[in-house]
Amino acid sequence: MTKVYLIGAGPGAADLLTLRAARLLADKAEIVLADDLVSDEILALVRPEARVLKVGKRGGRPSTPQSFIHRLMVRYARRGKCVVRLKGGDPYVFGRGGEEVEALAEHGVAAEVVPGLTAGIAVPAAVGIPVTHRAYTHGVTLVTGTAGDGRSEPNWSGLARSGTTLVIYMGLGRLLSIVARLIAGGLPPDTPAAAIASGTLPSQRHVKGTLRDLPGRVAAAGLASPAIIVVGEVAALANADTDTADVPMQDLVACMHAA
Ligand code: SAH
């Protein structure tokens, strides 16, 4: 029985794949179980003989149950196939890689993780935001904006006091509530903030502003998932955004209420 490779595909652009990932896809993969977030440009690198199954898991849409993905991986591995589980970003950062390695181990199947560039670091960089910078912050916290599956909410007021850059994954749908909780937790409303959608892809767009006006800017620009939200002084270093830089505050507030 061969092992299953859990491969991080990075944030989107194919040339941000690791060499190890690109080689495994081009030379060894026989079965590829790919997430929704994996771009067509990356799937084009997979050996033509390989079978690619899309097992999308994007919030709000019908998705393949996690248990079914586990069963598929085990089934093909037992048949001696070289199975690749291909995920956006890094498999171990909000990628359920941990759960999948455990499920494989329960069935006696070995796994090898191939790290990928996580969106929370690579996507801010794509618009000029260093997630840490000695002049502005002691560190960075990667946090999910969606608790999901009955799990508890992140401790937003604790995060507001963390003194670190906050990088929020899967937060766009709950942006208003997250902003309200961070402000209630003591983060000044004029803290710099940015949102970047489809980072590193040709469709990449972003807005920058402050914590208070970010929801309005996101709505005015019509940004959609996948998006990363950055809150903290470093967000002020983002390149100028072309969508909302000149929109007056009252219009942003109107957009926010319309959204
Ligand atoms: N394992 C992935 C994260 C999966 S969770 C990683 O390490 O990057 C899915 C979330 O990742 C999305 O909701 C979004 O918040 C973020 N994301 C992934 N790709 C992105 C991209 N190209 N641009 C912006 N956000 C992205």
GROMACS .gro file of C-alpha atoms and ligand atoms in nm:
model
  285
    1MET     CA    1   0.000   0.000   0.000
    2THR     CA    2   0.135   0.339  -0.096
    3LYS     CA    3   0.115   0.649   0.116
    4VAL     CA    4  -0.119   0.941   0.064
    5TYR     CA    5   0.034   1.281  -0.006
    6LEU     CA    6  -0.142   1.579   0.146
    7ILE     CA    7  -0.018   1.861  -0.071
    8GLY     CA    8  -0.057   2.233  -0.015
    9ALA     CA    9  -0.126   2.409  -0.344
   10GLY     CA   10  -0.049   2.758  -0.213
   11PRO     CA   11  -0.277   3.060  -0.246
   12GLY     CA   12  -0.363   3.030  -0.615
   13ALA     CA   13  -0.091   3.125  -0.863
   14ALA     CA   14   0.063   2.805  -1.000
   15ASP     CA   15   0.418   2.935  -0.976
   16LEU     CA   16   0.375   2.966  -0.599
   17LEU     CA   17   0.361   2.586  -0.568
   18THR     CA   18   0.662   2.425  -0.406
   19LEU     CA   19   0.891   2.227  -0.634
   20ARG     CA   20   0.809   1.916  -0.435
   21ALA     CA   21   0.437   1.964  -0.494
   22ALA     CA   22   0.483   2.034  -0.865
   23ARG     CA   23   0.701   1.723  -0.909
   24LEU     CA   24   0.460   1.493  -0.727
   25LEU     CA   25   0.168   1.623  -0.934
   26ALA     CA   26   0.353   1.597  -1.264
   27ASP     CA   27   0.537   1.267  -1.207
   28LYS     CA   28   0.366   1.049  -0.946
   29ALA     CA   29   0.002   1.133  -0.886
   30GLU     CA   30  -0.251   0.873  -0.998
   31ILE     CA   31  -0.558   0.991  -0.809
   32VAL     CA   32  -0.596   1.359  -0.715
   33LEU     CA   33  -0.866   1.464  -0.471
   34ALA     CA   34  -0.874   1.840  -0.518
   35ASP     CA   35  -1.038   2.114  -0.315
   36ASP     CA   36  -1.244   2.391  -0.471
   37LEU     CA   37  -0.979   2.648  -0.396
   38VAL     CA   38  -0.723   2.480  -0.621
   39SER     CA   39  -0.698   2.679  -0.944
   40ASP     CA   40  -0.732   2.530  -1.293
   41GLU     CA   41  -0.382   2.655  -1.367
   42ILE     CA   42  -0.254   2.419  -1.096
   43LEU     CA   43  -0.474   2.126  -1.201
   44ALA     CA   44  -0.323   2.164  -1.548
   45LEU     CA   45   0.011   2.052  -1.400
   46VAL     CA   46  -0.126   1.713  -1.297
   47ARG     CA   47  -0.010   1.414  -1.511
   48PRO     CA   48  -0.262   1.366  -1.789
   49GLU     CA   49  -0.305   0.996  -1.695
   50ALA     CA   50  -0.413   1.085  -1.341
   51ARG     CA   51  -0.775   1.093  -1.236
   52VAL     CA   52  -0.879   1.424  -1.079
   53LEU     CA   53  -1.179   1.424  -0.846
   54LYS     CA   54  -1.306   1.759  -0.722
   55VAL     CA   55  -1.414   1.727  -0.363
   56GLY     CA   56  -1.503   2.089  -0.297
   57LYS     CA   57  -1.561   2.214   0.053
   58ARG     CA   58  -1.654   2.576   0.024
   59GLY     CA   59  -1.873   2.728   0.295
   60GLY     CA   60  -2.240   2.778   0.211
   61ARG     CA   61  -2.248   2.541  -0.089
   62PRO     CA   62  -2.315   2.169  -0.101
   63SER     CA   63  -1.984   2.005  -0.033
   64THR     CA   64  -1.841   1.658  -0.015
   65PRO     CA   65  -1.869   1.522   0.340
   66GLN     CA   66  -1.532   1.494   0.510
   67SER     CA   67  -1.597   1.127   0.595
   68PHE     CA   68  -1.646   1.050   0.224
   69ILE     CA   69  -1.311   1.214   0.142
   70HIS     CA   70  -1.149   0.996   0.409
   71ARG     CA   71  -1.306   0.683   0.259
   72LEU     CA   72  -1.192   0.771  -0.093
   73MET     CA   73  -0.833   0.827   0.020
   74VAL     CA   74  -0.824   0.495   0.204
   75ARG     CA   75  -0.990   0.304  -0.078
   76TYR     CA   76  -0.749   0.422  -0.348
   77ALA     CA   77  -0.443   0.385  -0.123
   78ARG     CA   78  -0.543   0.023  -0.053
   79ARG     CA   79  -0.555  -0.037  -0.426
   80GLY     CA   80  -0.193   0.070  -0.438
   81LYS     CA   81  -0.262   0.400  -0.614
   82CYS     CA   82  -0.053   0.709  -0.553
   83VAL     CA   83  -0.316   0.933  -0.395
   84VAL     CA   84  -0.274   1.308  -0.370
   85ARG     CA   85  -0.502   1.515  -0.154
   86LEU     CA   86  -0.458   1.863  -0.299
   87LYS     CA   87  -0.562   2.159  -0.086
   88GLY     CA   88  -0.546   2.535  -0.114
   89GLY     CA   89  -0.273   2.706   0.087
   90ASP     CA   90  -0.114   2.482   0.349
   91PRO     CA   91  -0.279   2.151   0.447
   92TYR     CA   92  -0.231   2.217   0.817
   93VAL     CA   93  -0.364   2.573   0.827
   94PHE     CA   94  -0.746   2.561   0.831
   95GLY     CA   95  -0.714   2.279   0.583
   96ARG     CA   96  -0.833   1.979   0.786
   97GLY     CA   97  -0.496   1.818   0.720
   98GLY     CA   98  -0.474   1.712   1.083
   99GLU     CA   99  -0.810   1.535   1.066
  100GLU     CA  100  -0.718   1.362   0.743
  101VAL     CA  101  -0.383   1.234   0.871
  102GLU     CA  102  -0.562   1.096   1.179
  103ALA     CA  103  -0.831   0.929   0.969
  104LEU     CA  104  -0.568   0.770   0.745
  105ALA     CA  105  -0.369   0.649   1.046
  106GLU     CA  106  -0.682   0.484   1.188
  107HIS     CA  107  -0.691   0.275   0.872
  108GLY     CA  108  -0.320   0.205   0.880
  109VAL     CA  109  -0.246   0.431   0.583
  110ALA     CA  110   0.067   0.644   0.597
  111ALA     CA  111   0.056   1.010   0.499
  112GLU     CA  112   0.316   1.262   0.394
  113VAL     CA  113   0.240   1.632   0.419
  114VAL     CA  114   0.386   1.869   0.161
  115PRO     CA  115   0.353   2.221   0.301
  116GLY     CA  116   0.217   2.503   0.089
  117LEU     CA  117   0.225   2.879   0.119
  118THR     CA  118  -0.068   2.969   0.338
  119ALA     CA  119  -0.305   3.240   0.212
  120GLY     CA  120  -0.281   3.430   0.540
  121ILE     CA  121   0.081   3.516   0.475
  122ALA     CA  122   0.114   3.507   0.095
  123VAL     CA  123  -0.205   3.699   0.014
  124PRO     CA  124  -0.128   4.004   0.232
  125ALA     CA  125   0.221   4.001   0.079
  126ALA     CA  126   0.066   4.015  -0.267
  127VAL     CA  127  -0.069   4.363  -0.186
  128GLY     CA  128   0.238   4.484   0.001
  129ILE     CA  129   0.147   4.390   0.360
  130PRO     CA  130   0.421   4.226   0.568
  131VAL     CA  131   0.226   4.039   0.837
  132THR     CA  132   0.502   4.120   1.083
  133HIS     CA  133   0.721   4.427   1.085
  134ARG     CA  134   0.940   4.508   1.384
  135ALA     CA  135   0.827   4.869   1.392
  136TYR     CA  136   0.458   4.784   1.428
  137THR     CA  137   0.384   4.444   1.584
  138HIS     CA  138   0.517   4.162   1.798
  139GLY     CA  139   0.366   3.892   1.587
  140VAL     CA  140   0.076   3.763   1.388
  141THR     CA  141  -0.229   3.559   1.478
  142LEU     CA  142  -0.399   3.342   1.215
  143VAL     CA  143  -0.761   3.297   1.310
  144THR     CA  144  -1.080   3.170   1.148
  145GLY     CA  145  -1.377   3.404   1.118
  146THR     CA  146  -1.620   3.114   1.095
  147ALA     CA  147  -1.664   2.897   1.399
  148GLY     CA  148  -1.874   2.639   1.213
  149ASP     CA  149  -2.007   2.295   1.309
  150GLY     CA  150  -2.124   2.415   1.649
  151ARG     CA  151  -1.770   2.498   1.760
  152SER     CA  152  -1.706   2.795   1.987
  153GLU     CA  153  -1.632   3.144   1.851
  154PRO     CA  154  -1.279   3.279   1.858
  155ASN     CA  155  -1.224   3.499   2.161
  156TRP     CA  156  -1.245   3.830   1.972
  157SER     CA  157  -1.196   4.053   2.276
  158GLY     CA  158  -0.887   3.853   2.373
  159LEU     CA  159  -0.760   3.887   2.016
  160ALA     CA  160  -0.830   4.262   2.026
  161ARG     CA  161  -0.580   4.287   2.312
  162SER     CA  162  -0.321   4.052   2.165
  163GLY     CA  163  -0.098   4.324   2.022
  164THR     CA  164  -0.042   4.111   1.714
  165THR     CA  165  -0.152   4.151   1.353
  166LEU     CA  166  -0.479   3.962   1.308
  167VAL     CA  167  -0.510   3.763   0.988
  168ILE     CA  168  -0.864   3.635   0.953
  169TYR     CA  169  -0.951   3.348   0.719
  170MET     CA  170  -1.310   3.278   0.612
  171GLY     CA  171  -1.425   3.602   0.771
  172LEU     CA  172  -1.595   3.791   0.491
  173GLY     CA  173  -1.947   3.664   0.559
  174ARG     CA  174  -1.926   3.768   0.924
  175LEU     CA  175  -1.721   4.081   0.882
  176LEU     CA  176  -1.966   4.321   1.049
  177SER     CA  177  -1.996   4.108   1.359
  178ILE     CA  178  -1.620   4.046   1.379
  179VAL     CA  179  -1.548   4.419   1.350
  180ALA     CA  180  -1.807   4.498   1.618
  181ARG     CA  181  -1.656   4.241   1.855
  182LEU     CA  182  -1.300   4.362   1.800
  183ILE     CA  183  -1.404   4.722   1.868
  184ALA     CA  184  -1.605   4.614   2.174
  185GLY     CA  185  -1.292   4.427   2.287
  186GLY     CA  186  -1.094   4.750   2.284
  187LEU     CA  187  -0.933   4.769   1.942
  188PRO     CA  188  -0.946   5.134   1.828
  189PRO     CA  189  -1.192   5.179   1.537
  190ASP     CA  190  -0.923   5.360   1.339
  191THR     CA  191  -0.688   5.059   1.344
  192PRO     CA  192  -0.570   5.000   0.987
  193ALA     CA  193  -0.741   4.708   0.814
  194ALA     CA  194  -0.751   4.551   0.470
  195ALA     CA  195  -0.935   4.278   0.284
  196ILE     CA  196  -0.788   4.093  -0.013
  197ALA     CA  197  -0.996   3.865  -0.237
  198SER     CA  198  -0.859   3.597  -0.472
  199GLY     CA  199  -0.504   3.688  -0.377
  200THR     CA  200  -0.225   3.601  -0.625
  201LEU     CA  201  -0.483   3.514  -0.894
  202PRO     CA  202  -0.552   3.734  -1.199
  203SER     CA  203  -0.883   3.831  -1.035
  204GLN     CA  204  -0.712   3.960  -0.718
  205ARG     CA  205  -0.868   4.274  -0.565
  206HIS     CA  206  -0.834   4.445  -0.231
  207VAL     CA  207  -0.952   4.735  -0.020
  208LYS     CA  208  -0.771   4.913   0.263
  209GLY     CA  209  -0.903   5.142   0.530
  210THR     CA  210  -0.972   5.118   0.900
  211LEU     CA  211  -1.147   4.863   1.115
  212ARG     CA  212  -1.457   5.087   1.129
  213ASP     CA  213  -1.492   5.142   0.756
  214LEU     CA  214  -1.371   4.805   0.627
  215PRO     CA  215  -1.720   4.645   0.600
  216GLY     CA  216  -1.840   4.943   0.394
  217ARG     CA  217  -1.536   4.928   0.168
  218VAL     CA  218  -1.574   4.553   0.115
  219ALA     CA  219  -1.941   4.601   0.025
  220ALA     CA  220  -1.870   4.902  -0.201
  221ALA     CA  221  -1.607   4.704  -0.391
  222GLY     CA  222  -1.823   4.390  -0.399
  223LEU     CA  223  -1.539   4.171  -0.275
  224ALA     CA  224  -1.626   3.803  -0.256
  225SER     CA  225  -1.472   3.488  -0.107
  226PRO     CA  226  -1.207   3.365  -0.085
  227ALA     CA  227  -1.073   3.663   0.105
  228ILE     CA  228  -0.822   3.735   0.378
  229ILE     CA  229  -0.879   4.015   0.629
  230VAL     CA  230  -0.583   4.185   0.792
  231VAL     CA  231  -0.626   4.400   1.102
  232GLY     CA  232  -0.334   4.590   1.253
  233GLU     CA  233  -0.083   4.866   1.187
  234VAL     CA  234   0.082   4.669   0.906
  235ALA     CA  235  -0.239   4.689   0.701
  236ALA     CA  236  -0.160   5.058   0.643
  237LEU     CA  237   0.134   4.942   0.432
  238ALA     CA  238  -0.099   4.787   0.170
  239ASN     CA  239  -0.076   4.927  -0.180
  240ALA     CA  240  -0.345   5.183  -0.257
  241ASP     CA  241  -0.673   5.022  -0.354
  242THR     CA  242  -0.837   5.137  -0.670
  243ASP     CA  243  -1.192   5.051  -0.568
  244THR     CA  244  -1.279   5.255  -0.262
  245ALA     CA  245  -0.993   5.493  -0.191
  246ASP     CA  246  -1.206   5.793  -0.289
  247VAL     CA  247  -1.548   5.680  -0.167
  248PRO     CA  248  -1.681   5.920   0.101
  249MET     CA  249  -1.757   5.781   0.446
  250GLN     CA  250  -2.136   5.828   0.424
  251ASP     CA  251  -2.142   5.616   0.108
  252LEU     CA  252  -1.941   5.345   0.279
  253VAL     CA  253  -2.188   5.339   0.566
  254ALA     CA  254  -2.476   5.315   0.318
  255CYS     CA  255  -2.303   5.021   0.142
  256MET     CA  256  -2.244   4.849   0.472
  257HIS     CA  257  -2.615   4.866   0.561
  258ALA     CA  258  -2.720   4.755   0.214
  259ALA     CA  259  -2.489   4.451   0.227
  260SAH     N1  260  -0.545   2.588   0.389
  260SAH     C1  261  -0.570   2.719   0.336
  260SAH     C2  262  -0.691   2.785   0.401
  260SAH     C3  263  -0.821   2.715   0.374
  260SAH     S1  264  -0.958   2.794   0.448
  260SAH     C4  265  -0.445   2.805   0.351
  260SAH     O1  266  -0.352   2.765   0.420
  260SAH     O2  267  -0.441   2.911   0.291
  260SAH     C5  268  -1.019   2.890   0.313
  260SAH     C6  269  -0.991   3.036   0.334
  260SAH     O3  270  -0.857   3.067   0.300
  260SAH     C7  271  -1.073   3.128   0.248
  260SAH     O4  272  -1.203   3.147   0.300
  260SAH     C8  273  -0.992   3.254   0.256
  260SAH     O5  274  -1.010   3.318   0.381
  260SAH     C9  275  -0.851   3.199   0.252
  260SAH     N2  276  -0.795   3.198   0.114
  260SAH    C10  277  -0.750   3.091   0.049
  260SAH     N3  278  -0.702   3.126  -0.072
  260SAH    C11  279  -0.716   3.259  -0.081
  260SAH    C12  280  -0.685   3.355  -0.182
  260SAH     N4  281  -0.626   3.321  -0.297
  260SAH     N5  282  -0.714   3.485  -0.157
  260SAH    C13  283  -0.771   3.522  -0.042
  260SAH     N6  284  -0.803   3.436   0.056
  260SAH    C14  285  -0.776   3.306   0.037
   0.00000   0.00000   0.00000
